[in-house]
Amino acid sequence: MPTFPKQKPKLNPTDIFKNVRIVLCQTSHPGNIGSAARAMKTMGLNQLYLVQPQKFPDAQATALATGAADLLENVIVTETLSEALTGCAFAIGLSARRRYLSHENVNVREAALQANRIAAAQPIAFVFGTEMSGLTNAELDCCQLLAMIPANPEYSSLNLAAAVQIVCYELRMQALGGVLEGNSNKAYGLDDAAPELATNEDCERFYAHLEETLLHIGYLNPNAPKKLFERLRRLYSRARLEKEEINLLRGVLTLTQVPRKHKKY
Amino acid sequence: MPTFPKQKPKLNPTDIFKNVRIVLCQTSHPGNIGSAARAMKTMGLNQLYLVQPQKFPDAQATALATGAADLLENVIVTETLSEALTGCAFAIGLSARRRYLSHENVNVREAALQANRIAAAQPIAFVFGTEMSGLTNAELDCCQLLAMIPANPEYSSLNLAAAVQIVCYELRMQALGGVLEGNSNKAYGLDDAAPELATNEDCERFYAHLEETLLHIGYLNPNAPKKLFERLRRLYSRARLEKEEINLLRGVLTLTQVPRKHKKY
């Protein structure tokens, strides 16, 4: 069985994310707090801060958090954004659109990259404004960078938890270094029961069997078999055949050549 | 047949996204349909398909769609996933975890890249299963690729609309990010004229023809044809068949069924 070397993620998300806070400012709907907690936990984050939430704790927050209720229990509620940023080395404000020229504007992917680099050593925060009007000027003044989600200019109204989801997703993607646990960009995973791929010789034997069969049934012209056959060969080559699949296909070919009266069923 | 201009097409999200469907299968909560519509519109997508939604239309769906109510008005509701994929050249199933070894597994970023390349010329779909249990095996059989959101292994339960948000965000990032303008189209050979991929219906007709032929030659047991046939089906699904290749393969099948004495050569 072919084995692939396991690639180690550059950084461990669990370690980095201890240093990453999600700060929600003056959230109106407690349901959004619950949904944001769920979004965070699905990506492995757990440091949730609430600055003057309108209603919290609240049954709706708990309901929408589903399996992330533990994050709500450990929430830190503060009176001011500045308090929520205590100990932070870097704060990134979220915006659906480009606004303050006074701030460096980057997209959320770039922001996550910068955030993870710093969070490897020091606490950082992503700061989200209210559902209706986003961050105030005073809140922005607490941030060193403005991150934008590249929304549809005609309708940029992301739900608060959806914005949190995207930020946390980008943080996780960056922390994993583009390498998924157990997955890469290649077909099939790297671990456990990867199907055994056919060897080059298996494939060549299959192609020979295929060509013979196609000549037998009169599909290929024996005087000019090349072009059609190469198209088919390319198709199968693209599929990256497994050993077992080769066996199945050769079973079909064998039966194709058997006179019909001998057929099994 | 769609042809690619020799000059690189100037792609913008609006053009590409006309060819991108979001298909939600058997959604339980109408609120999730509304939230998914909102998530789509914030990223500039608008082709929403619902396969057997449990409740739709519904006031809660409309309420949560907020400014994306127009997407709900134009929703296409179907009885089967196959219907929702009519005309599609490529379908990508979403999963929170790695599952079927039979499918190529990629992360959602890679999936969005591949999707946009194909959607530049032909319709494609992202397919989402139910809130509770995801995609069924039968639904996965309609997909050529499995895309994963790299969730926290200890809590991977993304809200449906949150998953839709991430997929649509990645599609938008890819479409805006210049990734389509590079010359890295080698996976599909898009440099000159991209081959036209077979549609979902082309593939289904081929599978029906294949099954009939395998029964005819006695390869499949008519009393228990399922398992072997599904292996073969997945193999071809993985190869992402081109329209012309389907014609070649069906030519082989037709000749396989012709009595040998009539053969051409």
Short mmCIF file of C-alpha atoms in Angstrom, two decimals:
data_model
loop_
_atom_site.label_atom_id
_atom_site.label_comp_id
_atom_site.label_asym_id
_atom_site.label_seq_id
_atom_site.Cartn_x
_atom_site.Cartn_y
_atom_site.Cartn_z
CA MET A 1 0.00 0.00 0.00
CA PRO A 2 1.39 3.41 -0.89
CA THR A 3 2.06 5.54 2.14
CA PHE A 4 2.27 9.28 2.20
CA PRO A 5 4.35 11.15 4.72
CA LYS A 6 2.17 12.92 7.25
CA GLN A 7 2.68 16.62 6.94
CA LYS A 8 2.78 18.45 10.24
CA PRO A 9 0.74 21.61 10.54
CA LYS A 10 2.99 24.59 11.02
CA LEU A 11 1.24 25.64 14.21
CA ASN A 12 -1.10 23.89 16.53
CA PRO A 13 -4.53 25.63 16.42
CA THR A 14 -5.29 24.70 20.03
CA ASP A 15 -2.20 26.51 21.28
CA ILE A 16 -2.66 29.56 19.10
CA PHE A 17 -6.35 29.94 19.81
CA LYS A 18 -5.81 30.28 23.54
CA ASN A 19 -4.51 33.69 22.55
CA VAL A 20 -7.35 34.65 20.23
CA ARG A 21 -10.36 36.53 21.61
CA ILE A 22 -13.61 37.14 19.83
CA VAL A 23 -15.08 40.37 21.19
CA LEU A 24 -18.71 41.25 20.46
CA CYS A 25 -19.68 44.86 21.21
CA GLN A 26 -23.20 45.76 22.40
CA THR A 27 -24.84 42.83 20.72
CA SER A 28 -28.62 43.34 20.47
CA HIS A 29 -29.89 39.80 19.97
CA PRO A 30 -28.82 37.14 22.46
CA GLY A 31 -29.44 34.51 19.78
CA ASN A 32 -26.52 35.96 17.86
CA ILE A 33 -24.28 35.49 20.88
CA GLY A 34 -25.22 31.81 21.03
CA SER A 35 -24.71 31.35 17.29
CA ALA A 36 -21.36 33.11 17.46
CA ALA A 37 -20.26 30.78 20.27
CA ARG A 38 -21.22 27.78 18.16
CA ALA A 39 -19.36 29.20 15.16
CA MET A 40 -16.26 29.71 17.30
CA LYS A 41 -16.28 26.24 18.79
CA THR A 42 -16.68 24.53 15.41
CA MET A 43 -13.37 26.14 14.45
CA GLY A 44 -11.67 25.42 17.78
CA LEU A 45 -11.85 28.91 19.36
CA ASN A 46 -13.17 29.46 22.87
CA GLN A 47 -12.29 32.91 24.21
CA LEU A 48 -15.52 34.90 23.94
CA TYR A 49 -15.81 38.45 25.32
CA LEU A 50 -18.99 40.52 25.41
CA VAL A 51 -18.91 44.28 25.79
CA GLN A 52 -22.23 45.54 27.21
CA PRO A 53 -24.48 42.91 25.66
CA GLN A 54 -28.13 44.05 25.66
CA LYS A 55 -29.35 40.72 27.07
CA PHE A 56 -27.05 38.14 28.57
CA PRO A 57 -27.24 35.48 29.87
CA ASP A 58 -30.36 34.51 27.97
CA ALA A 59 -32.20 31.30 27.12
CA GLN A 60 -32.05 32.03 23.40
CA ALA A 61 -28.29 32.42 23.51
CA THR A 62 -28.00 29.05 25.20
CA ALA A 63 -30.42 27.41 22.75
CA LEU A 64 -28.54 28.62 19.70
CA ALA A 65 -25.14 27.75 21.12
CA THR A 66 -26.19 24.06 21.09
CA GLY A 67 -23.00 22.11 21.87
CA ALA A 68 -21.02 25.27 22.60
CA ALA A 69 -22.80 26.15 25.84
CA ASP A 70 -19.46 25.81 27.67
CA LEU A 71 -18.19 28.90 25.84
CA LEU A 72 -21.15 30.88 27.17
CA GLU A 73 -20.43 29.73 30.71
CA ASN A 74 -16.89 31.03 30.42
CA VAL A 75 -17.77 34.30 28.67
CA ILE A 76 -16.15 37.44 30.01
CA VAL A 77 -18.54 40.37 30.09
CA THR A 78 -17.05 43.87 30.28
CA GLU A 79 -18.26 47.44 30.45
CA THR A 80 -15.85 48.79 27.86
CA LEU A 81 -14.00 47.48 24.82
CA SER A 82 -10.75 48.62 26.37
CA GLU A 83 -11.36 46.27 29.30
CA ALA A 84 -12.03 43.37 26.95
CA LEU A 85 -8.73 44.08 25.25
CA THR A 86 -6.72 43.95 28.49
CA GLY A 87 -3.43 42.21 27.82
CA CYS A 88 -3.95 42.14 24.05
CA ALA A 89 -1.07 42.99 21.76
CA PHE A 90 -3.22 43.51 18.69
CA ALA A 91 -6.88 44.19 17.93
CA ILE A 92 -8.55 43.81 14.57
CA GLY A 93 -11.88 45.47 13.86
CA LEU A 94 -14.33 43.85 11.45
CA SER A 95 -16.15 45.74 8.76
CA ALA A 96 -18.30 44.72 5.83
CA ARG A 97 -17.06 47.65 3.84
CA ARG A 98 -13.99 49.78 3.45
CA ARG A 99 -14.25 52.76 5.74
CA TYR A 100 -11.63 54.44 7.79
CA LEU A 101 -8.69 55.64 5.82
CA SER A 102 -6.95 56.14 9.13
CA HIS A 103 -6.67 52.36 9.46
CA GLU A 104 -4.88 49.84 7.40
CA ASN A 105 -7.56 47.89 5.51
CA VAL A 106 -6.97 44.23 4.68
CA ASN A 107 -9.23 41.36 3.81
CA VAL A 108 -10.07 38.85 6.48
CA ARG A 109 -7.67 36.25 5.09
CA GLU A 110 -4.71 38.57 5.42
CA ALA A 111 -5.96 39.64 8.85
CA ALA A 112 -6.11 36.04 10.03
CA LEU A 113 -2.56 35.48 8.86
CA GLN A 114 -1.27 38.47 10.80
CA ALA A 115 -3.39 37.55 13.80
CA ASN A 116 -2.09 33.99 14.02
CA ARG A 117 1.52 35.13 13.78
CA ILE A 118 1.10 37.41 16.75
CA ALA A 119 -1.14 35.00 18.66
CA ALA A 120 1.62 32.41 18.61
CA ALA A 121 3.16 34.54 21.36
CA GLN A 122 0.65 37.12 22.62
CA PRO A 123 -3.11 37.63 22.98
CA ILE A 124 -4.96 39.28 20.11
CA ALA A 125 -8.62 40.08 19.47
CA PHE A 126 -11.13 40.30 16.65
CA VAL A 127 -13.68 42.98 17.46
CA PHE A 128 -17.23 42.95 16.10
CA GLY A 129 -19.66 45.87 16.34
CA THR A 130 -23.43 45.87 16.72
CA GLU A 131 -25.70 44.07 14.29
CA MET A 132 -27.13 47.31 12.97
CA SER A 133 -24.29 49.75 12.72
CA GLY A 134 -21.02 47.92 13.20
CA LEU A 135 -18.15 49.46 15.12
CA THR A 136 -18.28 53.01 16.43
CA ASN A 137 -15.41 55.43 15.90
CA ALA A 138 -14.40 55.05 19.54
CA GLU A 139 -14.30 51.27 19.17
CA LEU A 140 -12.27 51.53 15.99
CA ASP A 141 -9.78 53.67 17.82
CA CYS A 142 -9.00 50.64 19.98
CA CYS A 143 -8.09 48.58 16.89
CA GLN A 144 -4.82 48.52 14.97
CA LEU A 145 -6.16 46.97 11.80
CA LEU A 146 -9.46 46.88 9.94
CA ALA A 147 -10.42 43.56 8.37
CA MET A 148 -13.01 43.32 5.65
CA ILE A 149 -15.12 40.46 4.47
CA PRO A 150 -15.42 40.99 0.73
CA ALA A 151 -19.21 41.16 0.60
CA ASN A 152 -21.58 41.81 -2.28
CA PRO A 153 -21.59 45.61 -2.69
CA GLU A 154 -25.33 45.47 -3.28
CA TYR A 155 -26.06 43.53 -0.10
CA SER A 156 -23.29 43.38 2.43
CA SER A 157 -25.39 42.67 5.51
CA LEU A 158 -23.79 39.56 6.96
CA ASN A 159 -25.37 38.09 10.04
CA LEU A 160 -23.08 38.69 13.03
CA ALA A 161 -22.53 34.98 13.71
CA ALA A 162 -21.86 34.41 10.00
CA ALA A 163 -19.10 37.02 10.13
CA VAL A 164 -17.67 35.36 13.25
CA GLN A 165 -17.83 32.02 11.42
CA ILE A 166 -15.80 33.35 8.50
CA VAL A 167 -13.16 34.92 10.74
CA CYS A 168 -12.79 31.74 12.81
CA TYR A 169 -12.70 29.61 9.66
CA GLU A 170 -9.87 31.75 8.26
CA LEU A 171 -7.99 31.53 11.55
CA ARG A 172 -8.29 27.76 11.50
CA MET A 173 -7.31 27.47 7.84
CA GLN A 174 -4.24 29.63 8.48
CA ALA A 175 -3.28 27.78 11.65
CA LEU A 176 -3.47 24.47 9.83
CA GLY A 177 -1.21 25.93 7.19
CA GLY A 178 -3.57 24.94 4.41
CA VAL A 179 -3.19 21.31 5.46
CA LEU A 180 -6.31 19.59 6.68
CA GLU A 181 -5.98 17.05 9.42
CA GLY A 182 -5.90 13.79 7.58
CA ASN A 183 -6.42 15.45 4.24
CA SER A 184 -4.39 17.10 1.59
CA ASN A 185 -5.09 18.38 -1.86
CA LYS A 186 -4.44 14.93 -3.20
CA ALA A 187 -7.12 12.40 -3.76
CA TYR A 188 -7.80 10.37 -0.65
CA GLY A 189 -6.61 10.99 2.82
CA LEU A 190 -3.22 10.31 4.21
CA ASP A 191 -4.11 8.08 7.07
CA ASP A 192 -5.76 4.77 7.90
CA ALA A 193 -7.59 2.88 5.23
CA ALA A 194 -6.57 4.61 2.03
CA PRO A 195 -7.54 2.40 -0.88
CA GLU A 196 -4.63 0.71 -2.56
CA LEU A 197 -3.98 2.35 -5.88
CA ALA A 198 -3.21 0.21 -8.88
CA THR A 199 0.43 0.05 -9.88
CA ASN A 200 1.67 1.10 -13.25
CA GLU A 201 1.89 -2.56 -14.30
CA ASP A 202 -1.68 -3.25 -13.13
CA CYS A 203 -2.81 -0.35 -15.29
CA GLU A 204 -0.82 -1.45 -18.31
CA ARG A 205 -2.27 -4.95 -18.08
CA PHE A 206 -5.74 -3.44 -17.86
CA TYR A 207 -5.13 -1.21 -20.89
CA ALA A 208 -3.87 -4.19 -22.89
CA HIS A 209 -6.94 -6.19 -21.88
CA LEU A 210 -9.19 -3.24 -22.76
CA GLU A 211 -7.62 -2.79 -26.18
CA GLU A 212 -7.89 -6.48 -26.95
CA THR A 213 -11.56 -6.48 -25.94
CA LEU A 214 -12.40 -3.37 -27.96
CA LEU A 215 -10.81 -4.98 -31.01
CA HIS A 216 -12.75 -8.15 -30.29
CA ILE A 217 -16.14 -6.45 -30.22
CA GLY A 218 -15.26 -4.38 -33.28
CA TYR A 219 -15.10 -1.04 -31.53
CA LEU A 220 -11.54 -0.33 -32.57
CA ASN A 221 -10.42 -0.54 -36.15
CA PRO A 222 -7.38 -2.85 -36.08
CA ASN A 223 -5.81 -0.73 -38.80
CA ALA A 224 -6.09 2.52 -36.85
CA PRO A 225 -6.78 1.79 -33.22
CA LYS A 226 -4.72 4.57 -31.73
CA LYS A 227 -6.73 7.71 -31.32
CA LEU A 228 -9.98 6.41 -29.86
CA PHE A 229 -8.12 4.12 -27.55
CA GLU A 230 -5.94 6.90 -26.23
CA ARG A 231 -8.99 8.94 -25.30
CA LEU A 232 -10.29 6.07 -23.20
CA ARG A 233 -6.93 5.44 -21.65
CA ARG A 234 -6.66 9.06 -20.63
CA LEU A 235 -10.09 8.88 -19.01
CA TYR A 236 -9.12 5.93 -16.83
CA SER A 237 -5.76 7.42 -16.05
CA ARG A 238 -7.48 10.55 -14.77
CA ALA A 239 -9.58 8.49 -12.36
CA ARG A 240 -6.47 7.15 -10.58
CA LEU A 241 -7.69 3.57 -10.52
CA GLU A 242 -7.55 1.48 -7.41
CA LYS A 243 -6.30 -2.11 -7.49
CA GLU A 244 -9.75 -3.42 -6.73
CA GLU A 245 -11.35 -1.31 -9.45
CA ILE A 246 -8.94 -2.74 -11.99
CA ASN A 247 -10.11 -6.20 -10.97
CA LEU A 248 -13.74 -5.16 -11.43
CA LEU A 249 -13.09 -3.65 -14.83
CA ARG A 250 -11.12 -6.65 -16.01
CA GLY A 251 -13.99 -8.85 -14.86
CA VAL A 252 -16.26 -6.88 -17.18
CA LEU A 253 -13.79 -7.22 -20.05
CA THR A 254 -13.47 -10.96 -19.59
CA LEU A 255 -17.23 -11.42 -19.66
CA THR A 256 -17.53 -9.15 -22.68
CA GLN A 257 -15.42 -11.61 -24.64
CA VAL A 258 -17.33 -14.69 -23.49
CA PRO A 259 -19.88 -15.95 -26.05
CA ARG A 260 -23.32 -14.91 -24.82
CA LYS A 261 -24.72 -18.44 -24.49
CA HIS A 262 -22.26 -19.11 -21.68
CA LYS A 263 -23.31 -16.17 -19.65
CA LYS A 264 -23.85 -16.74 -16.00
CA TYR A 265 -27.36 -15.41 -15.43
CA MET B 1 -20.99 23.67 -26.89
CA PRO B 2 -19.45 26.43 -24.83
CA THR B 3 -16.10 27.49 -26.16
CA PHE B 4 -13.42 29.36 -24.32
CA PRO B 5 -12.09 32.45 -26.00
CA LYS B 6 -8.38 32.30 -26.74
CA GLN B 7 -7.87 35.41 -24.65
CA LYS B 8 -8.40 34.72 -21.00
CA PRO B 9 -11.99 35.48 -20.19
CA LYS B 10 -12.53 38.43 -17.93
CA LEU B 11 -14.43 36.72 -15.18
CA ASN B 12 -16.30 38.54 -12.54
CA PRO B 13 -18.25 36.99 -9.68
CA THR B 14 -21.61 38.02 -11.11
CA ASP B 15 -21.00 36.10 -14.34
CA ILE B 16 -19.57 33.03 -12.69
CA PHE B 17 -22.19 32.85 -9.97
CA LYS B 18 -25.03 32.56 -12.51
CA ASN B 19 -23.65 29.05 -12.95
CA VAL B 20 -23.35 28.20 -9.26
CA ARG B 21 -26.22 26.50 -7.49
CA ILE B 22 -26.58 25.99 -3.78
CA VAL B 23 -28.67 22.87 -3.25
CA LEU B 24 -30.11 22.14 0.20
CA CYS B 25 -31.43 18.60 0.67
CA GLN B 26 -34.38 17.91 2.96
CA THR B 27 -33.78 20.88 5.19
CA SER B 28 -35.67 20.49 8.48
CA HIS B 29 -35.80 24.08 9.72
CA PRO B 30 -37.18 26.74 7.40
CA GLY B 31 -35.17 29.33 9.34
CA ASN B 32 -32.01 27.72 8.01
CA ILE B 33 -33.27 28.17 4.47
CA GLY B 34 -33.75 31.87 5.08
CA SER B 35 -30.34 32.24 6.74
CA ALA B 36 -28.71 30.33 3.89
CA ALA B 37 -30.35 32.67 1.36
CA ARG B 38 -28.99 35.66 3.25
CA ALA B 39 -25.52 34.09 3.41
CA MET B 40 -25.61 33.51 -0.35
CA LYS B 41 -26.71 37.00 -1.23
CA THR B 42 -24.05 38.66 0.92
CA MET B 43 -21.51 36.88 -1.26
CA GLY B 44 -23.31 37.58 -4.54
CA LEU B 45 -24.86 34.15 -5.18
CA ASN B 46 -28.52 33.73 -6.00
CA GLN B 47 -29.30 30.27 -7.41
CA LEU B 48 -30.95 28.43 -4.53
CA TYR B 49 -32.42 24.93 -4.97
CA LEU B 50 -34.33 23.00 -2.33
CA VAL B 51 -34.79 19.25 -2.52
CA GLN B 52 -37.84 18.18 -0.51
CA PRO B 53 -37.68 20.87 2.16
CA GLN B 54 -39.72 19.90 5.20
CA LYS B 55 -41.43 23.30 5.37
CA PHE B 56 -41.28 25.81 2.57
CA PRO B 57 -42.38 28.51 1.94
CA ASP B 58 -42.50 29.56 5.56
CA ALA B 59 -42.68 32.81 7.49
CA GLN B 60 -39.52 32.00 9.45
CA ALA B 61 -37.54 31.46 6.28
CA THR B 62 -38.66 34.85 5.01
CA ALA B 63 -37.90 36.54 8.34
CA LEU B 64 -34.34 35.20 8.51
CA ALA B 65 -33.62 35.93 4.86
CA THR B 66 -34.02 39.66 5.68
CA GLY B 67 -32.81 41.48 2.55
CA ALA B 68 -32.47 38.25 0.57
CA ALA B 69 -36.18 37.54 0.26
CA ASP B 70 -35.83 37.76 -3.53
CA LEU B 71 -33.75 34.58 -3.49
CA LEU B 72 -36.56 32.76 -1.72
CA GLU B 73 -39.07 33.97 -4.32
CA ASN B 74 -36.92 32.49 -7.06
CA VAL B 75 -36.09 29.25 -5.27
CA ILE B 76 -36.44 26.06 -7.30
CA VAL B 77 -37.98 23.23 -5.29
CA THR B 78 -37.47 19.68 -6.57
CA GLU B 79 -38.45 16.18 -5.56
CA THR B 80 -35.01 14.66 -6.12
CA LEU B 81 -31.41 15.79 -6.00
CA SER B 82 -30.97 14.56 -9.55
CA GLU B 83 -33.64 17.03 -10.70
CA ALA B 84 -31.91 19.87 -8.89
CA LEU B 85 -28.70 18.96 -10.72
CA THR B 86 -30.30 19.08 -14.17
CA GLY B 87 -27.81 20.63 -16.57
CA CYS B 88 -24.99 20.61 -14.03
CA ALA B 89 -21.53 19.49 -15.12
CA PHE B 90 -20.16 19.11 -11.63
CA ALA B 91 -21.58 18.59 -8.15
CA ILE B 92 -19.68 19.01 -4.90
CA GLY B 93 -21.01 17.46 -1.70
CA LEU B 94 -20.29 19.15 1.63
CA SER B 95 -19.18 17.25 4.68
CA ALA B 96 -17.94 18.33 8.09
CA ARG B 97 -15.73 15.30 8.28
CA ARG B 98 -13.83 13.04 6.00
CA ARG B 99 -15.94 10.08 5.02
CA TYR B 100 -16.11 8.34 1.73
CA LEU B 101 -12.85 7.02 0.45
CA SER B 102 -14.63 6.52 -2.83
CA HIS B 103 -14.72 10.27 -3.36
CA GLU B 104 -11.90 12.68 -3.78
CA ASN B 105 -11.75 14.73 -0.57
CA VAL B 106 -10.58 18.33 -0.71
CA ASN B 107 -10.98 21.29 1.56
CA VAL B 108 -13.59 23.88 0.73
CA ARG B 109 -10.98 26.32 -0.57
CA GLU B 110 -9.71 23.88 -3.16
CA ALA B 111 -13.31 22.93 -3.99
CA ALA B 112 -14.22 26.58 -4.59
CA LEU B 113 -11.25 26.95 -6.91
CA GLN B 114 -12.25 23.95 -8.99
CA ALA B 115 -15.90 25.02 -8.92
CA ASN B 116 -15.22 28.51 -10.22
CA ARG B 117 -13.10 27.20 -13.06
CA ILE B 118 -15.88 24.98 -14.30
CA ALA B 119 -18.63 27.51 -13.54
CA ALA B 120 -16.95 29.92 -15.91
CA ALA B 121 -18.51 27.79 -18.65
CA GLN B 122 -21.04 25.33 -17.22
CA PRO B 123 -23.42 25.06 -14.27
CA ILE B 124 -22.14 23.47 -11.09
CA ALA B 125 -23.65 22.82 -7.67
CA PHE B 126 -22.70 22.68 -4.02
CA VAL B 127 -24.89 20.12 -2.28
CA PHE B 128 -25.73 20.28 1.44
CA GLY B 129 -27.39 17.46 3.39
CA THR B 130 -29.79 17.67 6.29
CA GLU B 131 -28.95 19.51 9.50
CA MET B 132 -28.81 16.30 11.50
CA SER B 133 -27.13 13.73 9.34
CA GLY B 134 -25.63 15.42 6.30
CA LEU B 135 -25.70 13.81 2.88
CA THR B 136 -26.99 10.31 2.35
CA ASN B 137 -25.03 7.77 0.33
CA ALA B 138 -27.48 8.13 -2.56
CA GLU B 139 -26.98 11.89 -2.52
CA LEU B 140 -23.21 11.48 -2.43
CA ASP B 141 -23.44 9.26 -5.47
CA CYS B 142 -24.69 12.28 -7.40
CA CYS B 143 -21.55 14.24 -6.46
CA GLN B 144 -18.13 14.09 -8.08
CA LEU B 145 -16.18 15.68 -5.25
CA LEU B 146 -16.45 15.88 -1.47
CA ALA B 147 -15.55 19.21 0.10
CA MET B 148 -14.76 19.55 3.75
CA ILE B 149 -14.77 22.47 6.08
CA PRO B 150 -11.83 21.87 8.42
CA ALA B 151 -13.83 21.85 11.62
CA ASN B 152 -12.77 21.22 15.20
CA PRO B 153 -12.59 17.42 15.51
CA GLU B 154 -14.17 17.70 18.96
CA TYR B 155 -17.13 19.73 17.77
CA SER B 156 -17.70 19.85 14.06
CA SER B 157 -21.39 20.72 14.09
CA LEU B 158 -21.58 23.78 11.89
CA ASN B 159 -24.96 25.37 11.45
CA LEU B 160 -26.21 24.75 7.90
CA ALA B 161 -26.32 28.44 6.98
CA ALA B 162 -22.83 28.90 8.47
CA ALA B 163 -21.53 26.18 6.16
CA VAL B 164 -23.26 27.85 3.21
CA GLN B 165 -21.68 31.14 4.28
CA ILE B 166 -18.18 29.67 4.24
CA VAL B 167 -18.66 28.04 0.84
CA CYS B 168 -20.03 31.24 -0.68
CA TYR B 169 -17.28 33.29 0.93
CA GLU B 170 -14.64 31.02 -0.56
CA LEU B 171 -16.30 31.22 -3.96
CA ARG B 172 -16.28 35.00 -3.77
CA MET B 173 -12.69 35.18 -2.51
CA GLN B 174 -11.57 32.92 -5.33
CA ALA B 175 -13.52 34.85 -7.93
CA LEU B 176 -12.09 38.17 -6.74
CA GLY B 177 -8.67 36.90 -5.84
CA GLY B 178 -7.10 36.74 -9.27
CA VAL B 179 -6.75 32.99 -8.94
CA LEU B 180 -8.74 32.57 -12.12
CA GLU B 181 -6.44 34.84 -14.06
CA GLY B 182 -3.27 32.86 -13.55
CA ASN B 183 -2.20 30.11 -15.91
CA SER B 184 -2.62 27.41 -13.31
CA ASN B 185 -5.49 25.72 -15.07
CA LYS B 186 -3.54 22.54 -15.65
CA ALA B 187 -5.96 20.35 -13.73
CA TYR B 188 -8.55 20.78 -16.43
CA GLY B 189 -6.43 21.92 -19.31
CA LEU B 190 -8.40 25.13 -19.58
CA ASP B 191 -5.59 26.93 -21.37
CA ASP B 192 -7.17 26.82 -24.82
CA ALA B 193 -10.48 25.08 -25.24
CA ALA B 194 -11.81 23.41 -22.14
CA PRO B 195 -13.48 20.10 -22.83
CA GLU B 196 -17.20 20.20 -22.31
CA LEU B 197 -18.07 18.15 -19.27
CA ALA B 198 -21.02 15.79 -19.41
CA THR B 199 -24.16 17.01 -17.68
CA ASN B 200 -25.84 15.17 -14.85
CA GLU B 201 -28.41 13.76 -17.32
CA ASP B 202 -25.70 12.59 -19.74
CA CYS B 203 -24.10 10.74 -16.84
CA GLU B 204 -27.35 9.22 -15.64
CA ARG B 205 -28.11 7.95 -19.15
CA PHE B 206 -24.64 6.47 -19.34
CA TYR B 207 -25.02 4.75 -15.96
CA ALA B 208 -28.38 3.30 -17.03
CA HIS B 209 -26.81 2.05 -20.27
CA LEU B 210 -23.86 0.61 -18.35
CA GLU B 211 -26.07 -1.20 -15.86
CA GLU B 212 -28.22 -2.64 -18.65
CA THR B 213 -25.12 -3.86 -20.48
CA LEU B 214 -23.56 -5.42 -17.39
CA LEU B 215 -26.78 -7.28 -16.75
CA HIS B 216 -26.86 -8.34 -20.40
CA ILE B 217 -23.38 -9.86 -20.32
CA GLY B 218 -24.06 -11.48 -16.98
CA TYR B 219 -21.62 -9.39 -14.97
CA LEU B 220 -24.24 -8.14 -12.57
CA ASN B 221 -26.56 -10.48 -10.76
CA PRO B 222 -30.06 -9.16 -11.53
CA ASN B 223 -31.12 -10.12 -8.02
CA ALA B 224 -28.36 -8.12 -6.33
CA PRO B 225 -26.86 -5.65 -8.78
CA LYS B 226 -26.27 -2.81 -6.34
CA LYS B 227 -22.88 -3.04 -4.74
CA LEU B 228 -20.64 -3.87 -7.66
CA PHE B 229 -22.40 -1.38 -9.83
CA GLU B 230 -21.98 1.40 -7.31
CA ARG B 231 -18.24 0.82 -7.24
CA LEU B 232 -18.06 1.28 -10.98
CA ARG B 233 -20.34 4.28 -10.89
CA ARG B 234 -18.07 5.98 -8.37
CA LEU B 235 -15.04 5.30 -10.47
CA TYR B 236 -16.58 7.08 -13.46
CA SER B 237 -17.94 9.83 -11.27
CA ARG B 238 -14.44 10.49 -9.99
CA ALA B 239 -13.12 10.87 -13.51
CA ARG B 240 -15.51 13.76 -14.26
CA LEU B 241 -16.51 12.52 -17.65
CA GLU B 242 -16.50 14.78 -20.65
CA LYS B 243 -19.44 14.81 -23.05
CA GLU B 244 -17.33 13.24 -25.77
CA GLU B 245 -16.07 10.51 -23.47
CA ILE B 246 -19.63 9.57 -22.59
CA ASN B 247 -20.26 9.12 -26.30
CA LEU B 248 -17.19 6.91 -26.62
CA LEU B 249 -18.15 4.78 -23.65
CA ARG B 250 -21.73 4.39 -24.84
CA GLY B 251 -20.41 3.36 -28.22
CA VAL B 252 -18.52 0.56 -26.46
CA LEU B 253 -21.63 -0.44 -24.53
CA THR B 254 -23.77 -0.55 -27.66
CA LEU B 255 -21.27 -2.79 -29.43
CA THR B 256 -20.96 -5.00 -26.37
CA GLN B 257 -24.64 -5.83 -26.70
CA VAL B 258 -24.53 -6.49 -30.45
CA PRO B 259 -24.31 -10.20 -31.33
CA ARG B 260 -20.74 -10.95 -32.34
CA LYS B 261 -21.51 -12.10 -35.89
CA HIS B 262 -22.56 -8.55 -36.79
CA LYS B 263 -19.34 -7.01 -35.72
CA LYS B 264 -17.84 -4.51 -38.04
CA TYR B 265 -14.26 -5.70 -38.42
#
